[in-house]
Coordinates of C-alpha atoms and ligand atoms in Angstrom, one line a residue:
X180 CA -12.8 -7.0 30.2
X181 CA -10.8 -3.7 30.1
X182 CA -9.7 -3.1 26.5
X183 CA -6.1 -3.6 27.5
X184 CA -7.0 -7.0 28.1
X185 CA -9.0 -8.2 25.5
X186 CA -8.3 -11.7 24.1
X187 CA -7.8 -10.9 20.7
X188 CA -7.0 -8.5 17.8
X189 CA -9.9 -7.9 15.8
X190 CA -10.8 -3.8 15.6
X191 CA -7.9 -1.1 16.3
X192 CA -10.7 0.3 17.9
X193 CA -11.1 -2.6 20.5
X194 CA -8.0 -0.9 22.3
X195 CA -7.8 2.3 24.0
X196 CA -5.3 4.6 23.0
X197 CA -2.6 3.6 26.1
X198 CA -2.7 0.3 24.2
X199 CA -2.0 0.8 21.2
X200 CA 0.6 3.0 21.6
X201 CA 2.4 0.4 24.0
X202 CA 1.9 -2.2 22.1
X203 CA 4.1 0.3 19.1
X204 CA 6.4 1.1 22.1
X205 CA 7.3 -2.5 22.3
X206 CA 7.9 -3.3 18.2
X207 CA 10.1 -0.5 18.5
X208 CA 12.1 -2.1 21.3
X209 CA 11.7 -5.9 19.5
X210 CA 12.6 -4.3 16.2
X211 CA 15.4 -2.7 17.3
X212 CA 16.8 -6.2 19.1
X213 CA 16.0 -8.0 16.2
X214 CA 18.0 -5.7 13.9
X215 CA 20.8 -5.8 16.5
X216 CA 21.0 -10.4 15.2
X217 CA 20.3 -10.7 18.6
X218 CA 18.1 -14.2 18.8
X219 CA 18.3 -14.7 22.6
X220 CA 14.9 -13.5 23.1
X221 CA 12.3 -15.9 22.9
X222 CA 9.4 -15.8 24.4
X223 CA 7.6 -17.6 22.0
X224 CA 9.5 -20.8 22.9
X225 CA 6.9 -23.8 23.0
X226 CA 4.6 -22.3 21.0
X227 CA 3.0 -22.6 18.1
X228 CA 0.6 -20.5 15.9
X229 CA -2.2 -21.8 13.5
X230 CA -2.7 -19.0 10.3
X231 CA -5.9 -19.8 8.2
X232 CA -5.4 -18.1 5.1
X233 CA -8.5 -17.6 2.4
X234 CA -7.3 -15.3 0.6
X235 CA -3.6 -14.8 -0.9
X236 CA -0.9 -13.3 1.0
X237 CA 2.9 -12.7 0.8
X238 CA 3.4 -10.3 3.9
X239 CA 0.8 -11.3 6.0
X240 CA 2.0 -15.2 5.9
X241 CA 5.6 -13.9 5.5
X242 CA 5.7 -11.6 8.7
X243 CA 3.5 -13.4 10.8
X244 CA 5.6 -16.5 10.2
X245 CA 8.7 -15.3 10.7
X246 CA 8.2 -13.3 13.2
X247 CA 6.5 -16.0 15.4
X248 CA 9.7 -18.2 14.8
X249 CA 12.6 -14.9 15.6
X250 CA 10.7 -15.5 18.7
X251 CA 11.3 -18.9 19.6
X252 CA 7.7 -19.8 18.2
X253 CA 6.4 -22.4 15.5
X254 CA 3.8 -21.4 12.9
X255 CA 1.7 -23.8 10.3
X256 CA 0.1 -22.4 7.3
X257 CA -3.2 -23.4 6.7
X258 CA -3.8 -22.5 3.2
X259 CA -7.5 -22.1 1.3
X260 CA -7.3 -25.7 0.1
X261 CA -6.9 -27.0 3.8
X262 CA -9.2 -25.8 6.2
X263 CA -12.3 -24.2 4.1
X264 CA -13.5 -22.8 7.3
X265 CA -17.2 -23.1 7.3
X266 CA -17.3 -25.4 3.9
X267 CA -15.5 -28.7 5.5
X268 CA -16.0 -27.9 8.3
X269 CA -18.4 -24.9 10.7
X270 CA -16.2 -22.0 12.0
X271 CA -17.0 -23.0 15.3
X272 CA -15.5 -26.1 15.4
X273 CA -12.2 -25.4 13.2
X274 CA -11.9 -22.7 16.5
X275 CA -12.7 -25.1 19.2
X276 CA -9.6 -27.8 17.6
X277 CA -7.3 -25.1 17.2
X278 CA -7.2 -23.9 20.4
X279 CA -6.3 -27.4 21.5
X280 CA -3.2 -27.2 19.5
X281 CA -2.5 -23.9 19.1
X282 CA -1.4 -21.3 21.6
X283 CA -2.9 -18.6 19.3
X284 CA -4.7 -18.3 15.9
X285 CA -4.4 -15.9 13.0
X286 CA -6.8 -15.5 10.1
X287 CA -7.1 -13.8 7.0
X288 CA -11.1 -14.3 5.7
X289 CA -13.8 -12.9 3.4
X290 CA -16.7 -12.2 5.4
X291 CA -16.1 -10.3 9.0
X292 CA -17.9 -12.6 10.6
X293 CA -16.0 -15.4 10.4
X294 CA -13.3 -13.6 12.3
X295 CA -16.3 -13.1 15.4
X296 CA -17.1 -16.3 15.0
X297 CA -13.8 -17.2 15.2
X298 CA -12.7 -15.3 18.2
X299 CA -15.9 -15.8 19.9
X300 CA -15.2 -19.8 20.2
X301 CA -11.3 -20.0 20.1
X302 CA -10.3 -20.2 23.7
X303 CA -6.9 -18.8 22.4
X304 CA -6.4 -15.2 20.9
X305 CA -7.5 -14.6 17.4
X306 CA -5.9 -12.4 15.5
X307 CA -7.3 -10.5 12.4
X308 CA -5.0 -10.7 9.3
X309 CA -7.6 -9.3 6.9
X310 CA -11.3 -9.4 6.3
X311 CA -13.6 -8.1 3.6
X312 CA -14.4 -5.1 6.1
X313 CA -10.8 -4.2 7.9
X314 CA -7.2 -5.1 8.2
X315 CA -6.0 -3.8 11.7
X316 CA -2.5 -5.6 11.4
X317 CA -1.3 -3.5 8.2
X318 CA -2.6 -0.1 10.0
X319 CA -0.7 -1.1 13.5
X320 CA 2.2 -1.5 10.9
X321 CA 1.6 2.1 8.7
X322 CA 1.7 4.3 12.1
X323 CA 4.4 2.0 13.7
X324 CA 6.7 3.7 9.9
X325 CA 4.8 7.1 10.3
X326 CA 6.6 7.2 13.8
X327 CA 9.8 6.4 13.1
X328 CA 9.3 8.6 9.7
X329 CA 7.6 11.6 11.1
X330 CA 7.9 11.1 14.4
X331 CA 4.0 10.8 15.7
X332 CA 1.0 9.6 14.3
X333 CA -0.6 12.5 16.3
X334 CA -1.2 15.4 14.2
X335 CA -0.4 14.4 10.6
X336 CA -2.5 14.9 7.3
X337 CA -2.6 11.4 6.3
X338 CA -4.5 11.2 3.0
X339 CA -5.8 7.8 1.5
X340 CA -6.2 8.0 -2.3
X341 CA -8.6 5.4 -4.1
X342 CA -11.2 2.4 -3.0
X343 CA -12.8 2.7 0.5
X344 CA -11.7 -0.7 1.4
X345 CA -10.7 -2.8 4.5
X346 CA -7.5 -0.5 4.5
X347 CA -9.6 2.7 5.3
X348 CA -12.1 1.5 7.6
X349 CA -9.0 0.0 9.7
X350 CA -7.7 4.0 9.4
X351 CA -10.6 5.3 10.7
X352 CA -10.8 2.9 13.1
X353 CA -7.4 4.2 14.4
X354 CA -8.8 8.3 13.7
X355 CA -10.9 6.8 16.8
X356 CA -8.3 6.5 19.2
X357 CA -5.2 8.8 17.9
X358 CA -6.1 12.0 17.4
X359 CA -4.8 12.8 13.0
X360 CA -6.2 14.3 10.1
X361 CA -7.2 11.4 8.1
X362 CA -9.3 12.4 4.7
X363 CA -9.6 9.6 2.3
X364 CA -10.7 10.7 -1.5
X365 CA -12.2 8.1 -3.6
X366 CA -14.8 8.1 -6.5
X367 CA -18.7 8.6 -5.9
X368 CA -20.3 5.3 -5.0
X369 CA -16.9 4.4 -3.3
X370 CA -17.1 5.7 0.3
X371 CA -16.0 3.9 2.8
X372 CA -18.5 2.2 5.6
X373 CA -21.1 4.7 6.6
X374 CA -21.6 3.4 9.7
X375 CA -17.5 2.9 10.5
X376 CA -17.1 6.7 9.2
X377 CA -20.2 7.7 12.2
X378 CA -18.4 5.6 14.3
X379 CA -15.2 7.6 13.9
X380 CA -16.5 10.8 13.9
X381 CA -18.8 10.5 17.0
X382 CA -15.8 9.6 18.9
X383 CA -14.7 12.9 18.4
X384 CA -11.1 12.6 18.7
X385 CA -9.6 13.1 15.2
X386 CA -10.7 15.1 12.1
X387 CA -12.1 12.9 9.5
X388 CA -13.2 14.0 5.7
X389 CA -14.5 12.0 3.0
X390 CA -14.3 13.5 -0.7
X391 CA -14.4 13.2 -4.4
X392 CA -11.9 15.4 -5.4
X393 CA -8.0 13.8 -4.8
X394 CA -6.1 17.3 -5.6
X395 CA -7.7 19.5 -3.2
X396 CA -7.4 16.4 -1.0
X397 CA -3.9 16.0 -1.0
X398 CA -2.4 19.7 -0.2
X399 CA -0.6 19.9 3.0
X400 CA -0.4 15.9 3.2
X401 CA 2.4 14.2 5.7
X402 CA 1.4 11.2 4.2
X403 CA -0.7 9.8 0.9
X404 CA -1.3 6.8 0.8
X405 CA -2.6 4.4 -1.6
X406 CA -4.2 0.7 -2.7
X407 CA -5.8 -1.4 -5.1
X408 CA -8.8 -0.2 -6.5
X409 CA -10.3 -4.4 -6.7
X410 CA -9.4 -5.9 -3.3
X411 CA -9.1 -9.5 -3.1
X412 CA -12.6 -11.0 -3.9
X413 CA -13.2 -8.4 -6.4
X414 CA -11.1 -8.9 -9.4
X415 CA -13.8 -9.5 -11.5
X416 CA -14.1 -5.7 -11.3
X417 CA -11.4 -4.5 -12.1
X418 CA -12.0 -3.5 -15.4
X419 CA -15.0 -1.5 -14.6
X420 CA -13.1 -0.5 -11.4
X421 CA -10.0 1.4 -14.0
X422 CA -12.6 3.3 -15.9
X423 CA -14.4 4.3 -12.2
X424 CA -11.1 5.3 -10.6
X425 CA -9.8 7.5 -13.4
X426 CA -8.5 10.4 -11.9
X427 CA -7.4 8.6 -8.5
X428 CA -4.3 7.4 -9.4
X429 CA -1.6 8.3 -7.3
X430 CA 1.0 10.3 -10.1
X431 CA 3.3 12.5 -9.8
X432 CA 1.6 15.7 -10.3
X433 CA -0.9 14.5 -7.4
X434 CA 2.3 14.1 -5.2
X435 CA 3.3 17.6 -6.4
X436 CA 0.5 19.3 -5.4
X437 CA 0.6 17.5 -1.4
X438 CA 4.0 19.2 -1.2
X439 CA 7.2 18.2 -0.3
X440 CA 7.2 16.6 2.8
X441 CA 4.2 14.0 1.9
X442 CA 5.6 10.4 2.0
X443 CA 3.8 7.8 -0.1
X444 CA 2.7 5.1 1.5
X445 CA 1.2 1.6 0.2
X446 CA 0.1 -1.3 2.0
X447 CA 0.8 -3.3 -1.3
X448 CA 0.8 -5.4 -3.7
X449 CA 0.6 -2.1 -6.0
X450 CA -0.4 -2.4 -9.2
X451 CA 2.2 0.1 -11.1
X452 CA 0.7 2.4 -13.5
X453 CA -3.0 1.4 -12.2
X454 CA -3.6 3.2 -8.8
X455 CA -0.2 4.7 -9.0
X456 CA 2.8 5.4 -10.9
X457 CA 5.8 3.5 -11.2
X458 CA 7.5 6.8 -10.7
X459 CA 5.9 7.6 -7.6
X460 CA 6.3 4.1 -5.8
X461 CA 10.2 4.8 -6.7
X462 CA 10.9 8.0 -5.4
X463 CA 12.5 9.0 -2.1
X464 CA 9.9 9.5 0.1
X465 CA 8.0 6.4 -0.9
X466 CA 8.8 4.7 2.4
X467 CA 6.9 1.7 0.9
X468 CA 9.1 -1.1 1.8
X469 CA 10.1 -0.1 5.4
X470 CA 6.6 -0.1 5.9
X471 CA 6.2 -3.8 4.6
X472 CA 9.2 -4.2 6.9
X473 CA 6.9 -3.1 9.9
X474 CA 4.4 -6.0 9.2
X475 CA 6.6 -8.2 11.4
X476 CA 7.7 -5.5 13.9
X477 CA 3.5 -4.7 15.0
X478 CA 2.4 -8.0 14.5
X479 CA 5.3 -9.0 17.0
X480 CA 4.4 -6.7 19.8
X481 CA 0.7 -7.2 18.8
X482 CA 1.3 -11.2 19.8
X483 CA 3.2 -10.4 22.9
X484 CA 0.4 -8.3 23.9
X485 CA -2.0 -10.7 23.7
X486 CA -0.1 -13.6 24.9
X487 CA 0.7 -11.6 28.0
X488 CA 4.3 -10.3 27.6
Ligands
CP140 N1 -0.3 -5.9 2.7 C1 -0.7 -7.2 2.8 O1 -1.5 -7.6 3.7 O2 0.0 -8.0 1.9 P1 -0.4 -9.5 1.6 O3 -1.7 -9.5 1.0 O4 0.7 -10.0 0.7 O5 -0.4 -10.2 2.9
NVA141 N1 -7.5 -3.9 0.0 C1 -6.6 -5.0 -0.3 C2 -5.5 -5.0 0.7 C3 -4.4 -6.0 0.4 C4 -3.4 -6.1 1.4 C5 -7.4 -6.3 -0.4 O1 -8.2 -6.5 0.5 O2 -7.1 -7.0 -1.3

């Protein structure tokens, strides 16, 4: 299929750039209608949407459920106690029942595969709300606030301060379809996916750097951006994780030495006064809550894309 008509959202880089930036175009134009109170547009009307969550979540479940039903939709919750994909009951048959009920599935897993495995038997979209490797949703979110912030994604320093998590590889995944300066600093022994950072540079579109040191990092940055140094799976080490990271916290002498136009950014929850300051997450140009607010606004357009609107 071409990659503007793929059947679900599992890799930014799945999409070619035309895509992605009309699938932003149109949570622009659905944001701006939804801000208006107008409710009159729902294409979502006699449909309903099955999330499988894992792992926690407040945005994810929040947005995607709220958004689905600003749209005329109906979403369920399947929380870790109910489904246990691939414990109760094998992936591909928790894909194969869904899609009988369900006009489209979101899921938010540990291993990537599951997501595949997922997608690969649903005969409804999947989309990815999070996996132990990437987290496209919260990235189509970041640029959709970086727009409206900065104006275009295209161009921009946009530094990533800490763990090379889901978070980055979903960044670089992006670096290979928009052409930015992304550079992510994190400790030695902390680097993001080898193979996802090949993958980004190969595709020769954006420059991409990878480095231990977070103040040289930093300087000129339109945007630095932060998370938590254990993701979800790994709090039992976090401990070891605070002693590792020291030196990567997002403070406000880092911010001073990006400059004055850096915005912070974090995908959150943050943990204050762990991988950044509570000073820092307070300031002007944190823009960390209108990007929370974007979770709904992407994931929106992301839906209508794939459900053919
Ligand atoms: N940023 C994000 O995905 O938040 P939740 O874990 O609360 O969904
Ligand atoms: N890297 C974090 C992101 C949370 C939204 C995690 O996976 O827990």
């Amino acid at each position: 299929r071409a990659k503007s008509e793929l059947k679900d959202f599992l890799h930014i880089s799945d999409f070619d750039k035309a895509t992605i930036l009309k699938i932003l175009e149109q949570a622009v134009e659905v944001k701006a209608l939804l801000k208006s109170g107008e409710r009159t547009y729902l294409p979502f009307k006699g449909k309903t949407m099955a999330m499988i969550f894992a792992k926690p979540s407040m945005r994810t479940r929040v947005s995607f459920e709220s958004g689905f039903f600003l749209l005329g939709g109906h979403a369920i919750y399947l929380g870790p106690d109910d489904i246990q994909m691939g414990k109760r009951e094998e992936t591909r048959d928790v894909a194969r029942v869904l899609s009988r009920y369900n006009d489209i599935i979101m899921a938010r897993v540990f291993a990537h595969q599951d997501i595949l495995d997922l997608a690969k038997h649903a005969s409804v979209p999947v989309v990815n709300g999070l996996t132990d490797y990437n987290h496209p949703c919260q990235i189509m979110a970041d640029v959709l606030t970086i727009i409206e912030h900065i104006g275009q994604l295209e161009g921009t320093k946009v530094v990533y301060i800490g763990d090379g998590n889901n978070v980055v590889h979903s960044w670089l995944l992006m670096a290979s379809v928009i052409p930015f300066h992304f550079v992510c600093a994190c400790p030695k022994g902390f680097e993001p996916d080898e193979k996802t950072v090949e993958k980004a540079r190969q595709a020769g579109i954006s420059k991409i750097e990878i480095t231990n040191d977070p103040k040289e990092a930093v300087r000129g940055a339109d945007v630095v951006y932060s998370d938590v140094w254990a993701s979800m799976g790994q709090k039992e080490e976090a401990a070891h994780r605070r002693k590792v990271f020291q030196g990567f916290q997002v403070d406000g002498n880092l911010m001073k030495s990006a400059g004055s136009k850096a915005y912070f950014m974090h995908c959150l929850p943050a943990e204050r006064g762990v991988e950044v300051t509570d000073e820092v997450i307070e300031a002007p140009n944190s823009i960390v809550f209108p990007q929370a607010e974007n979770r709904m606004h992407a994931q929106n357009a992301i839906m209508l894309h794939l459900l053919g609107y």
